[in-house]
Structures are given as structure tokens and as C-alpha cells.
PDB file of C-alpha atoms (C1' of nucleotides) in Angstrom:
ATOM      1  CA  UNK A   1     -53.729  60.860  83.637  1.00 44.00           C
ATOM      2  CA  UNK A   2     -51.419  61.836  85.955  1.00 52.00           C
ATOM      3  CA  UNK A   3     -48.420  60.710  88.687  1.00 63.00           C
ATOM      4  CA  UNK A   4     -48.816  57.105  87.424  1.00 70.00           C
ATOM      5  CA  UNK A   5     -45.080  57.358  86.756  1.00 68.00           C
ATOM      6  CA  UNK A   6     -42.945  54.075  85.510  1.00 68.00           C
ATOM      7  CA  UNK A   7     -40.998  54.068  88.915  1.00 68.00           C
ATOM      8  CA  UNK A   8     -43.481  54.868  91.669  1.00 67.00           C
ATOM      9  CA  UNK A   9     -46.178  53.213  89.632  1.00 63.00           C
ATOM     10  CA  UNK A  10     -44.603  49.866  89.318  1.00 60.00           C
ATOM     11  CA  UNK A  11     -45.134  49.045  92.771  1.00 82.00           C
ATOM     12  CA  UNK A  12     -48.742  49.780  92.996  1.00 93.00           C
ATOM     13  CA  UNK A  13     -49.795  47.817  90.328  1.00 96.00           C
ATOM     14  CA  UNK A  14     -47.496  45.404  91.483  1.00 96.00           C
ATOM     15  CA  UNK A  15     -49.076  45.541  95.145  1.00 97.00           C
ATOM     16  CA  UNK A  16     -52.768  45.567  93.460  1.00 97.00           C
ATOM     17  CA  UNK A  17     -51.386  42.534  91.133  1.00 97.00           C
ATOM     18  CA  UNK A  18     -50.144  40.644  94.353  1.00 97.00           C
ATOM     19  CA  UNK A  19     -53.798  40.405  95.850  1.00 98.00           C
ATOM     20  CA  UNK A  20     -55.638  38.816  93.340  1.00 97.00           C
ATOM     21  CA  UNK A  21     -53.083  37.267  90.548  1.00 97.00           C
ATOM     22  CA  UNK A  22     -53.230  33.377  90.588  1.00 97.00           C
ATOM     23  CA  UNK A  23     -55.174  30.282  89.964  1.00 96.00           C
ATOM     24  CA  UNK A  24     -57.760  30.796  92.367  1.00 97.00           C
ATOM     25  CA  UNK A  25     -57.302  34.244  94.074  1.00 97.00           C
ATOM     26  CA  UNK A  26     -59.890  35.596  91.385  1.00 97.00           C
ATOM     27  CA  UNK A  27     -62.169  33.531  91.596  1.00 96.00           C
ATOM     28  CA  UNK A  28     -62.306  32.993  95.544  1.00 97.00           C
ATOM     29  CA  UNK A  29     -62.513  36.879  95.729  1.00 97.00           C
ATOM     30  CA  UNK A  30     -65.499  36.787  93.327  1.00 96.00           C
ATOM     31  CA  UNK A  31     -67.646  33.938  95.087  1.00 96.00           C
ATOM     32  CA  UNK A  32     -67.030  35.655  98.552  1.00 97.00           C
ATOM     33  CA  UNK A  33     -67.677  39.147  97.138  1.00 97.00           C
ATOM     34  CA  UNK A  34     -71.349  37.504  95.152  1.00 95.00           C
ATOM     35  CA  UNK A  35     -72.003  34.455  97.638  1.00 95.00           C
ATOM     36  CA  UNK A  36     -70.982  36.047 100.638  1.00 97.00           C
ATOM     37  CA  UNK A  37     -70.029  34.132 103.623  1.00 98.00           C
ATOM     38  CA  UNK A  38     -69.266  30.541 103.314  1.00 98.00           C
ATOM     39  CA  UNK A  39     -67.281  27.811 104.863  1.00 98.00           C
ATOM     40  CA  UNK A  40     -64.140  26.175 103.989  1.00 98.00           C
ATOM     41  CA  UNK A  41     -66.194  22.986 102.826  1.00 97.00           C
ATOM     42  CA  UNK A  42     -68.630  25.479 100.655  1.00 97.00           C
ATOM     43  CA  UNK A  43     -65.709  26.979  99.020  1.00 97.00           C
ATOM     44  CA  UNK A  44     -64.329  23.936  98.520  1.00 97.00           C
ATOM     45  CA  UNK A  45     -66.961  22.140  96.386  1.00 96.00           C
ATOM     46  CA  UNK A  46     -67.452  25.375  94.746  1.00 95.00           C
ATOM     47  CA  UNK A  47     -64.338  25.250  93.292  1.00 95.00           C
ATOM     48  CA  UNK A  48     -64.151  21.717  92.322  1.00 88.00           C
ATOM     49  CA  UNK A  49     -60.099  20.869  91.582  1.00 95.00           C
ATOM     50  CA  UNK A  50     -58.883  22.731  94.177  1.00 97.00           C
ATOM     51  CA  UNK A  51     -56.628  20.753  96.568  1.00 97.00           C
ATOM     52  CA  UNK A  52     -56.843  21.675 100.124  1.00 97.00           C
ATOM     53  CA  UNK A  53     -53.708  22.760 100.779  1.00 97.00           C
ATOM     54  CA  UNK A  54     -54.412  25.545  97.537  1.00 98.00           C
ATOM     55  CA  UNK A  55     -57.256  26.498  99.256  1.00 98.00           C
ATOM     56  CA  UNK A  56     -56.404  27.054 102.435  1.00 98.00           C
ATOM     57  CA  UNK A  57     -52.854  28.596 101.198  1.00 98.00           C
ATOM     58  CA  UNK A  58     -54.842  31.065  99.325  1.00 98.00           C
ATOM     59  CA  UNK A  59     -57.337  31.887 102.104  1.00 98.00           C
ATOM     60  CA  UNK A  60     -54.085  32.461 104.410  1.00 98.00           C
ATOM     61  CA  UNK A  61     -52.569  35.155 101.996  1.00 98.00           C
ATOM     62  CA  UNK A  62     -55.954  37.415 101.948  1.00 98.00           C
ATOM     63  CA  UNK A  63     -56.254  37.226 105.202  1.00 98.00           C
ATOM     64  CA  UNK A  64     -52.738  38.433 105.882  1.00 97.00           C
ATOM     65  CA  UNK A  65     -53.644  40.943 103.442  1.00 97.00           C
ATOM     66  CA  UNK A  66     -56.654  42.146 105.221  1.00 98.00           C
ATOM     67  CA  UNK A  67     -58.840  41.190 102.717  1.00 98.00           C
ATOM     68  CA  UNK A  68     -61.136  38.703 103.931  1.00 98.00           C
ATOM     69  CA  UNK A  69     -62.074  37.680 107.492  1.00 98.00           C
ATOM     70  CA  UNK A  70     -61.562  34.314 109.158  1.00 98.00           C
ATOM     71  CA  UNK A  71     -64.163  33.231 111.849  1.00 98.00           C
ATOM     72  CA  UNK A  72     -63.669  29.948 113.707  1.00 97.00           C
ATOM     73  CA  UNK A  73     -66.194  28.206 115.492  1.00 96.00           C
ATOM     74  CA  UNK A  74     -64.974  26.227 118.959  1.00 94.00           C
ATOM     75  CA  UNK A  75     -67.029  23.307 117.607  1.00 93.00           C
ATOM     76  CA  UNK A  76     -66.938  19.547 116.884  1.00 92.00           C
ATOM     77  CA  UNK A  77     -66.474  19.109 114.011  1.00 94.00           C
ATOM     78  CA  UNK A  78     -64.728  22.246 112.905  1.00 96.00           C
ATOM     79  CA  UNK A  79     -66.380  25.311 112.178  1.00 97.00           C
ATOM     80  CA  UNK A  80     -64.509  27.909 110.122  1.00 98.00           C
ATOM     81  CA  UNK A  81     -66.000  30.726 107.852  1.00 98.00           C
ATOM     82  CA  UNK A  82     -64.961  33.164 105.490  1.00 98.00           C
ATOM     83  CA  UNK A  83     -66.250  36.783 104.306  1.00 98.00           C
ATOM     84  CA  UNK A  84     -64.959  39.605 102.468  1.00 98.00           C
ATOM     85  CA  UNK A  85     -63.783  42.370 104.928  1.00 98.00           C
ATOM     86  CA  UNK A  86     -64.864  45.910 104.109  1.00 98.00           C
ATOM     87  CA  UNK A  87     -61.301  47.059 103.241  1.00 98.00           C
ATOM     88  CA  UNK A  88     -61.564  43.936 100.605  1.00 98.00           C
ATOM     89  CA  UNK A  89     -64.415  45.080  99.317  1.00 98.00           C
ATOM     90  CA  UNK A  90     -62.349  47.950  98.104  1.00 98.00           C
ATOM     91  CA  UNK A  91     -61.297  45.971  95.565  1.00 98.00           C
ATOM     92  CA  UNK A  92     -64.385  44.955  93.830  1.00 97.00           C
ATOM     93  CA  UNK A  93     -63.904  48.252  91.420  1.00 96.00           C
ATOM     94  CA  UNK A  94     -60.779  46.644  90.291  1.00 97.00           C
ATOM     95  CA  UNK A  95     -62.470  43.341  89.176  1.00 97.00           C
ATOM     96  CA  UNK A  96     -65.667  45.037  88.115  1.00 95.00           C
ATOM     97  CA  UNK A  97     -62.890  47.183  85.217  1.00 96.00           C
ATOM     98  CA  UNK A  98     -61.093  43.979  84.529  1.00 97.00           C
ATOM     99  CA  UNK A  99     -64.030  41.816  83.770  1.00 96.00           C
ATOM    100  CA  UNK A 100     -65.543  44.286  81.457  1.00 95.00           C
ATOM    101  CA  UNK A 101     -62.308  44.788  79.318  1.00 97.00           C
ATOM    102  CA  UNK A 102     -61.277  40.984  79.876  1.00 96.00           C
ATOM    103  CA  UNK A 103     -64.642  40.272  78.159  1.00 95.00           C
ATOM    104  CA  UNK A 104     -64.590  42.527  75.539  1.00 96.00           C
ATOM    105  CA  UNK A 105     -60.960  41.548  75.242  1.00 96.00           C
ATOM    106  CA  UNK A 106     -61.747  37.968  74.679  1.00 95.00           C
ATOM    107  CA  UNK A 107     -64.325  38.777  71.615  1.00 94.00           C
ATOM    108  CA  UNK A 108     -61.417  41.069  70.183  1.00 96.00           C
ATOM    109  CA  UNK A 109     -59.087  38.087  70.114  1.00 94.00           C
ATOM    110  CA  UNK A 110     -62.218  35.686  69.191  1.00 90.00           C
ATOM    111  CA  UNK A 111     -62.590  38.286  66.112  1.00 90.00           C
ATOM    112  CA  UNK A 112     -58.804  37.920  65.045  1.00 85.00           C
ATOM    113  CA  UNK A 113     -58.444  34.681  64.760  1.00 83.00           C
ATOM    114  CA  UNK A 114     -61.587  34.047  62.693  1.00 85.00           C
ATOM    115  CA  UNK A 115     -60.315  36.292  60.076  1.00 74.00           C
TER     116      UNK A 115
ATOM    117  CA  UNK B   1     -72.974  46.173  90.314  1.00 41.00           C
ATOM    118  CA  UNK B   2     -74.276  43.415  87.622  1.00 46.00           C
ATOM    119  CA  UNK B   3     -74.026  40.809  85.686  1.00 55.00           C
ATOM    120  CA  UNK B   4     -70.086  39.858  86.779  1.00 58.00           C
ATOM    121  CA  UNK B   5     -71.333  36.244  88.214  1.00 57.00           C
ATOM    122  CA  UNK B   6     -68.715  33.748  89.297  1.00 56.00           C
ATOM    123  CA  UNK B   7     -68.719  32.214  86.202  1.00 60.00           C
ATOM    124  CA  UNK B   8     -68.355  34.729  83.715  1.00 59.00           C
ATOM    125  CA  UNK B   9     -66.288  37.001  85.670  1.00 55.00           C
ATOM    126  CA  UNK B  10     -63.699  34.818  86.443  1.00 61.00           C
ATOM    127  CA  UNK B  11     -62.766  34.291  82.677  1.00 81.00           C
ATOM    128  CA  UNK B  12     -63.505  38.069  81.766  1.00 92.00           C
ATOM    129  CA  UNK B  13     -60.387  39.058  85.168  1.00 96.00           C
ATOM    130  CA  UNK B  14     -58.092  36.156  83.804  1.00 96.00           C
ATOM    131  CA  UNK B  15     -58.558  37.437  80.706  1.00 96.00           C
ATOM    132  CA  UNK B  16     -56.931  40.621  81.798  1.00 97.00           C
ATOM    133  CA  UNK B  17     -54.873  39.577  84.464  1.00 97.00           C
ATOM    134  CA  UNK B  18     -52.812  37.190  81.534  1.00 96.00           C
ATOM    135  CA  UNK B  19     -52.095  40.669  79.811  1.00 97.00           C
ATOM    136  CA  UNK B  20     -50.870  42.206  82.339  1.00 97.00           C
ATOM    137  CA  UNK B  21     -49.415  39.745  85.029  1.00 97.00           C
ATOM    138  CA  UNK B  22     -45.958  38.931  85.088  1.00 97.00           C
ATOM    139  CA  UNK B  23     -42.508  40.223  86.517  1.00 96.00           C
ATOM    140  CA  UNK B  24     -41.941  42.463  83.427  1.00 97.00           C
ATOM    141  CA  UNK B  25     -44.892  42.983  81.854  1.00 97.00           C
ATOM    142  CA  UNK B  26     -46.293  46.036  84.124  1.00 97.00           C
ATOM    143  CA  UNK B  27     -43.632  48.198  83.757  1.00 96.00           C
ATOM    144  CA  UNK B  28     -42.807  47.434  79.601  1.00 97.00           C
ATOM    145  CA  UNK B  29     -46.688  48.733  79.485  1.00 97.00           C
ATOM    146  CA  UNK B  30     -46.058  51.817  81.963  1.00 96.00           C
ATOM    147  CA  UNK B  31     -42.650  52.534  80.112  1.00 96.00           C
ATOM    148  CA  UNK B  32     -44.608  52.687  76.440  1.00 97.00           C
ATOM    149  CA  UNK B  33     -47.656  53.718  78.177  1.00 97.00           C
ATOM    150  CA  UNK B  34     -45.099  56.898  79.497  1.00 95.00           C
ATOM    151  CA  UNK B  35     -42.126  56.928  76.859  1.00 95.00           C
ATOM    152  CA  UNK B  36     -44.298  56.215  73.626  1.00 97.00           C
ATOM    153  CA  UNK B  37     -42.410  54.532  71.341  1.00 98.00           C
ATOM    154  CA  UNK B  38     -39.219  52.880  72.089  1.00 98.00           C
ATOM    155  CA  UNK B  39     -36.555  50.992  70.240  1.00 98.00           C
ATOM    156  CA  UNK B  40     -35.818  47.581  71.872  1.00 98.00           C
ATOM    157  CA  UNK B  41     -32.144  49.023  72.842  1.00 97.00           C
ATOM    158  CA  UNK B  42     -34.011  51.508  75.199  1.00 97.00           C
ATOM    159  CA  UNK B  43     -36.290  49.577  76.733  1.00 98.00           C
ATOM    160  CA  UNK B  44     -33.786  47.159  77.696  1.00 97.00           C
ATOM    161  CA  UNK B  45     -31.717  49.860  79.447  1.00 96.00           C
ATOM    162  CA  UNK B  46     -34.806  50.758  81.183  1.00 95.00           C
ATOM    163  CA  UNK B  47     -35.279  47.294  82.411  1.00 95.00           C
ATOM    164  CA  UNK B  48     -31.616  47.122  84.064  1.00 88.00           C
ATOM    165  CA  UNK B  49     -32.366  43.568  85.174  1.00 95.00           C
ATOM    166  CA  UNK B  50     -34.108  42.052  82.044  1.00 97.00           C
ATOM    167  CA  UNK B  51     -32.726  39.318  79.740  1.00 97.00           C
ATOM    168  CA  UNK B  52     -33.265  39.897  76.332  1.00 97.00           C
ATOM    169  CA  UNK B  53     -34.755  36.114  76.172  1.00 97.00           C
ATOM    170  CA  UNK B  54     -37.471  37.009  78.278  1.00 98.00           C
ATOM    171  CA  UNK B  55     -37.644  41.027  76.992  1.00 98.00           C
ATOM    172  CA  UNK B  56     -38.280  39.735  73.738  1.00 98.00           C
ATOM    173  CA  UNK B  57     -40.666  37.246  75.033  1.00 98.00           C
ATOM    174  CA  UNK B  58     -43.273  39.528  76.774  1.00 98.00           C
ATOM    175  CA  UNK B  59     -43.097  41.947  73.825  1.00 98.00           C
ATOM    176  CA  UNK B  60     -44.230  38.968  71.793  1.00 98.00           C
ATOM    177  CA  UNK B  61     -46.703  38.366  74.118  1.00 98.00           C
ATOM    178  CA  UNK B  62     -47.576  41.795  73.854  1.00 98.00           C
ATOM    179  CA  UNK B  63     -47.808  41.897  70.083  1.00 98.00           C
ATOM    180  CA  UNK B  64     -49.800  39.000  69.797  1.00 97.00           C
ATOM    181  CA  UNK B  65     -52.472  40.052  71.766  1.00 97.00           C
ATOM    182  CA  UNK B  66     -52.614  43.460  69.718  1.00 98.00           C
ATOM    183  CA  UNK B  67     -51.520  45.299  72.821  1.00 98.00           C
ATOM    184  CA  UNK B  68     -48.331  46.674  71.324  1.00 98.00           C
ATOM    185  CA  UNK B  69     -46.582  47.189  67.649  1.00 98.00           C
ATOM    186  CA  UNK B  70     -43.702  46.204  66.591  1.00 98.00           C
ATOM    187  CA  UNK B  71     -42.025  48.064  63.599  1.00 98.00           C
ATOM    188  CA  UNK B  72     -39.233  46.634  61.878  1.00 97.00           C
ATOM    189  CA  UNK B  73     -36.642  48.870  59.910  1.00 96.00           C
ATOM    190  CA  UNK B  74     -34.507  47.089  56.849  1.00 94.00           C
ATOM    191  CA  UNK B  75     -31.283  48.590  58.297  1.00 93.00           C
ATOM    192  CA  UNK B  76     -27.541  47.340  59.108  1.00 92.00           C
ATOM    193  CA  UNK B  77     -27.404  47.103  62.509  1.00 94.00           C
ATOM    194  CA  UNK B  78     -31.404  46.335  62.887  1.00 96.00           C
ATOM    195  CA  UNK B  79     -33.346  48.964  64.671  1.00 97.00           C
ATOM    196  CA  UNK B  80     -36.895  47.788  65.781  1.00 98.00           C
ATOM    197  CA  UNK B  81     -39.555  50.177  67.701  1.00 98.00           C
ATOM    198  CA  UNK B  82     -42.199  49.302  70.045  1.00 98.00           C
ATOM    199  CA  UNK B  83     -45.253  51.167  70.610  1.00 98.00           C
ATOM    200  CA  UNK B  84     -48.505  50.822  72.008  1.00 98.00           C
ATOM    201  CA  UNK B  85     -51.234  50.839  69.760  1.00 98.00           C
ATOM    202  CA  UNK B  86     -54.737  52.462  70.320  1.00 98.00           C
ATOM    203  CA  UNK B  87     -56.451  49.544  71.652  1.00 98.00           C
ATOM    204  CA  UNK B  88     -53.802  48.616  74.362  1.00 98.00           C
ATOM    205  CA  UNK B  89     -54.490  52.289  75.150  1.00 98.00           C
ATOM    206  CA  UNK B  90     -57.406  50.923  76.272  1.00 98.00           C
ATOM    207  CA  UNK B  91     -55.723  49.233  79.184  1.00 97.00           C
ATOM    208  CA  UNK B  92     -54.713  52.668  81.053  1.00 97.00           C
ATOM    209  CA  UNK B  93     -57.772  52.556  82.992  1.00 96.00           C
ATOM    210  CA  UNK B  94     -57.042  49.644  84.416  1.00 97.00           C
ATOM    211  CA  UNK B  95     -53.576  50.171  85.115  1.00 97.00           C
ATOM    212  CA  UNK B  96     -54.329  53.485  86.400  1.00 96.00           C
ATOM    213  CA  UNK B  97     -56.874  51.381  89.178  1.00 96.00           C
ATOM    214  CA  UNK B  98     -54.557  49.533  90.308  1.00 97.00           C
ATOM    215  CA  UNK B  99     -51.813  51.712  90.583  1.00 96.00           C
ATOM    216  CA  UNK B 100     -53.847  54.056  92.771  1.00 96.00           C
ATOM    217  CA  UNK B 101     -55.211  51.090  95.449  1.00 97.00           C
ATOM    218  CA  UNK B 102     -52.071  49.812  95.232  1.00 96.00           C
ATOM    219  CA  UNK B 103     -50.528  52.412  96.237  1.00 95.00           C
ATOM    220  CA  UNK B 104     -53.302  52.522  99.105  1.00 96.00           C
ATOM    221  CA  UNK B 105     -52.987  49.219 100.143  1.00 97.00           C
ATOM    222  CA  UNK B 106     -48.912  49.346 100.453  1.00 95.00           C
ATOM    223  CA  UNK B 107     -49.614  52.096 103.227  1.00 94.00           C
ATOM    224  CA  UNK B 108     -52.610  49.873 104.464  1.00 96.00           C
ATOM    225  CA  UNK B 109     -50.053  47.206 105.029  1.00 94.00           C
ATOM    226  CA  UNK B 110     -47.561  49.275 106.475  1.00 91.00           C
ATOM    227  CA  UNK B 111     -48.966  50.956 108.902  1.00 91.00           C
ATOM    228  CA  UNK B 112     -50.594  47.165 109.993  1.00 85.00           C
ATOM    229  CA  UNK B 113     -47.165  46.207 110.455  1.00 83.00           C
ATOM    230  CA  UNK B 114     -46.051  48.966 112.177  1.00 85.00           C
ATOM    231  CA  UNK B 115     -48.619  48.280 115.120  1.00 73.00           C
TER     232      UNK B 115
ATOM    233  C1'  DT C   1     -65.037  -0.024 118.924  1.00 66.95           C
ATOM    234  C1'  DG C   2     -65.248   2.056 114.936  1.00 66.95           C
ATOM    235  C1'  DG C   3     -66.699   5.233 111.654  1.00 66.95           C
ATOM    236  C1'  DG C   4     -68.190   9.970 109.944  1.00 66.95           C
ATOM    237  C1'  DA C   5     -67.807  14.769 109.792  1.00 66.95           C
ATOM    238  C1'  DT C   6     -64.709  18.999 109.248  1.00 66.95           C
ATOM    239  C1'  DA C   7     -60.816  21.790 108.640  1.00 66.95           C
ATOM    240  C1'  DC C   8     -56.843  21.377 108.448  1.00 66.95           C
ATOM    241  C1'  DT C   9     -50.964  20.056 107.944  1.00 66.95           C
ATOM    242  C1'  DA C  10     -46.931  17.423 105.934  1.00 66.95           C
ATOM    243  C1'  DT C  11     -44.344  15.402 102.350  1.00 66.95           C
ATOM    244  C1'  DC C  12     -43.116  14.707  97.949  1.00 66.95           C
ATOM    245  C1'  DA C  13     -43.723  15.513  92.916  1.00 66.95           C
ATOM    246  C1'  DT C  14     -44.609  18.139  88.685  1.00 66.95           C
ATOM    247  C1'  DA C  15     -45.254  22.271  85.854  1.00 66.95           C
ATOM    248  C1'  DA C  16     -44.615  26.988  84.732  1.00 66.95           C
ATOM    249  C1'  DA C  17     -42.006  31.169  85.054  1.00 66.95           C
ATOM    250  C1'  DC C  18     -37.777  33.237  85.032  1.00 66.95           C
ATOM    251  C1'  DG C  19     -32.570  33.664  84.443  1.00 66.95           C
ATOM    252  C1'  DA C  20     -27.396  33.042  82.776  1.00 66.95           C
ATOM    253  C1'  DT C  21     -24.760  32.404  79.196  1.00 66.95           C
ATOM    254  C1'  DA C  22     -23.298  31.771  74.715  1.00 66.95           C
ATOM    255  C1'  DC C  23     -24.287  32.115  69.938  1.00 66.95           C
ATOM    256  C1'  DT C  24     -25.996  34.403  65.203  1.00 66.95           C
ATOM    257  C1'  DA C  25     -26.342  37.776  61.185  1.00 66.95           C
ATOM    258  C1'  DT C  26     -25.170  42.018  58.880  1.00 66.95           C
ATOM    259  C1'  DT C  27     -22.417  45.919  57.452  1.00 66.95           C
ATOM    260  C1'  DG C  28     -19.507  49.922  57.903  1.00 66.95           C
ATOM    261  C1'  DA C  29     -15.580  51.712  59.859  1.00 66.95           C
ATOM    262  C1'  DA C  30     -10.762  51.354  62.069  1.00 66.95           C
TER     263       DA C  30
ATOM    264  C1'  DT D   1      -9.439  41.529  58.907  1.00 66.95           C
ATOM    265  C1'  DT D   2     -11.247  42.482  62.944  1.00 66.95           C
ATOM    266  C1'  DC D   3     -14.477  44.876  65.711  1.00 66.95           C
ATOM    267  C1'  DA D   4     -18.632  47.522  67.190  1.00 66.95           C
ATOM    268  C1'  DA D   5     -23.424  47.926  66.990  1.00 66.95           C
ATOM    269  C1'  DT D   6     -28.227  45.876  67.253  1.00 66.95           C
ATOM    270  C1'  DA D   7     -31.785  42.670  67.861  1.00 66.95           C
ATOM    271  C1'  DG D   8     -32.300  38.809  68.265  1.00 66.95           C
ATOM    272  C1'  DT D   9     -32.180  32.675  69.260  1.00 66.95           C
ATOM    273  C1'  DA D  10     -30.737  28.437  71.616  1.00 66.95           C
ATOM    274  C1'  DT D  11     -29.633  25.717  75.523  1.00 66.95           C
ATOM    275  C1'  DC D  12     -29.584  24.693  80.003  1.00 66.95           C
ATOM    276  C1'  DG D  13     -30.411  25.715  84.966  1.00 66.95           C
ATOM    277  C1'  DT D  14     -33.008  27.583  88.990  1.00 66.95           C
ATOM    278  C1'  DT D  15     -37.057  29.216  91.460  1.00 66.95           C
ATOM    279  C1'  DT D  16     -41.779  29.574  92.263  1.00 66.95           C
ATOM    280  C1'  DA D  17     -46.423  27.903  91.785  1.00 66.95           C
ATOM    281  C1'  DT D  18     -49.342  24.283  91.809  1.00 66.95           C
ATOM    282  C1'  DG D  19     -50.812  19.382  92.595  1.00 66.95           C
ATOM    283  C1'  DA D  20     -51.454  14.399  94.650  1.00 66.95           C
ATOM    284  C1'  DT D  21     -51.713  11.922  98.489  1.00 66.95           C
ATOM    285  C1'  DA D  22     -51.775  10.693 103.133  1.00 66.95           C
ATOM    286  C1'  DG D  23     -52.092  11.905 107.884  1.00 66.95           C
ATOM    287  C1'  DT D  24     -54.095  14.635 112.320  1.00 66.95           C
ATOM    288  C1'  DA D  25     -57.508  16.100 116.004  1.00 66.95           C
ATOM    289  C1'  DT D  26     -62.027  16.036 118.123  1.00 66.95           C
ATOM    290  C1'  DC D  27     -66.531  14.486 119.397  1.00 66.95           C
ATOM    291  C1'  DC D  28     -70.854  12.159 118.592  1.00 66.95           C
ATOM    292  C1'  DC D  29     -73.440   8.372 117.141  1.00 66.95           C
ATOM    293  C1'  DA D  30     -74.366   3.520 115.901  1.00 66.95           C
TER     294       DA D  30
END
DNA sequence: TGGGATACTATCATAAACGATACTATTGAA
DNA sequence: TTCAATAGTATCGTTTATGATAGTATCCCA
């Protein structure tokens, strides 16, 4: 407890909550952070309905953000991979804390509506 | 470091992230989190820009998912309170997370930006 | 000469989140 | 008898997020 004050505090959750709040940030973040690097074409099948222009949209904003890293290959055909930087690694703390209380979250609302 | 796989994980974060995501919801959370309990009046001033369509919307949100209480009083005009209960106490870790890299990562960005 | 492979971009369409505004019910007090 | 006070709902409109689909560039290989 301390200087998490409404004001102030608003905007760092808000900043945290930019980086990995949508359909797919999460779970990009987490196969990059467990899988390591992969190309576009990996992440691609690994995340099955994804439309290309999602995915590449997505990738885009981390990497603006500093938190992954975008290699390209001068190749034919194209070439491009993507890692987690170590500044986006920072964040795996974050995800670890939300997992565990998203999961024990979900059994609490499993248990109230079986009652 | 453990057993947050892709799979798994991503439900347990979205879990979380659907509590706490959204324009408003953040700072009703901080505000209760901070204030304790508050009548709806109050927490409507505090949210200068809020409608009361969508105040009263994430605070049903809120209550639904056990992270808040919401305590009617049979009196002319109505007075209602708002509190957190002890499990959406439970959340302050998180919040508290993500306020502090937030907070890291908005001068992360800025001094990027100043370069 | 015509695919196939890869990582895109462009255009248009739909869905979800958020907002403006007006309306309701109740009662005591002016 | 009209108004203030409070906590809402209802209806419609806008903005933002996401999706479907088609097109682009390059080089090798059959």
C-alpha cells in the first residue's frame, strides 16, 4: 500500500492496460514469452482466426512499445521474426499475477453459479 | 515460472483483464479501492466525465462478478452505497503491478520519444 | 510462362464500446 | 402545485475494435 493514488494511479494502470488489453495482445505476449522466437507465419497458425492484418496490427503496436523485437531477413521469400525484448520481458510478472487470480477467479464464478 | 502455458494462461489474463479493462472501470476500483464506500452521487462527481448509463453499467458489472456491493436504502430520495467487498480486495495486487510498471513504462516511452 | 512461398497492405464491412439526451418514480418542502 | 433531490432506464448516435477479402512484391523452380 502506498502512492497508488486515484489520480496519478489511473494512468499507470491505464499505460500497463494499453500493452496487453485486446483480442490477441495476451496471448501473442504469452507464446513469444513461452515459445520464444518465431515468424510471422508461426504466429500465425498458432493463432488460428487471426486475420493478417490483426496480426500484424498487433505486432506493430508492441513494437512501438518496445516490447518485442522485429528482425527482417533480406530474403526471397520474406523473412521476418519476432522475440520478446528484455524490457518486454518486464512484463511477464504482470501476466504471471493475472493468470493466477484470473484462474482462481474463474472457479469463484464457476462456484456461484452452480449454487 | 510454471505452469502458465499458452493455453491456460490466456483464459486465466482474460479472465482478469475483463474485470478490470475498460475506460471507467480502473479508476471506479481505485476510487473504492481509496474512498471505501461511496454513494453513487459521489462517485459520479468523481468521474466528471461519466454518464450515469454507463456508471451504472460497470458497477453492475462490478457487482456481478462479486467485485463490489451494492447496498440499497428504502429512503425518499434513494440513497445507494458502493463498496468493495473482501474478495475484490483481492484485486489490489494486481492493480498495484500495474500501476507501478506503468508508471515505468510512461517514462520508458517518454524519454524514447524525446531522443 | 506460370505457380508457390512469405509477409505484408488496402478497402470495405460488422460488432462492441462508449456517449448524449430525455425520461421515470418518490416524497418533503417552498 | 410545483420543484429539488437521487438513482436510476430508454433510445438513439458515434467511435473504436475487429473481421473478410483481395491485392502486392520478389525470386526460384518446374
Amino acid at each position: 500500500m502506498e502512492n497508488i493514488k486515484s489520480e496519478t494511479c489511473r494512468n499507470g494502470v491505464e499505460a500497463s492496460l494499453e500493452i496487453i488489453v485486446g483480442k490477441w495482445k495476451p496471448i501473442i505476449l504469452l507464446h513469444l514469452l513461452h515459445g520464444g522466437t518465431q515468424r510471422f507465419g508461426e504466429m500465425k497458425r498458432l493463432l488460428p482466426n487471426i486475420t493478417q492484418k490483426m496480426l500484424t496490427a498487433q505486432l506493430r503496436e508492441l513494437e512501438e512499445q518496445d516490447i518485442i523485437e522485429r528482425k527482417v531477413y533480406a530474403e526471397v521469400p520474406p523473412k521476418v521474426e519476432y522475440s520478446i525484448t528484455e524490457y518486454g520481458r518486464s512484463l511477464y510478472g504482470i501476466l504471471q499475477q493475472m493468470h493466477e487470480w484470473g484462474v482462481s477467479h474463474m472457479e469463484h464464478m464457476a462456484k456461484k453459479n452452480s449454487r
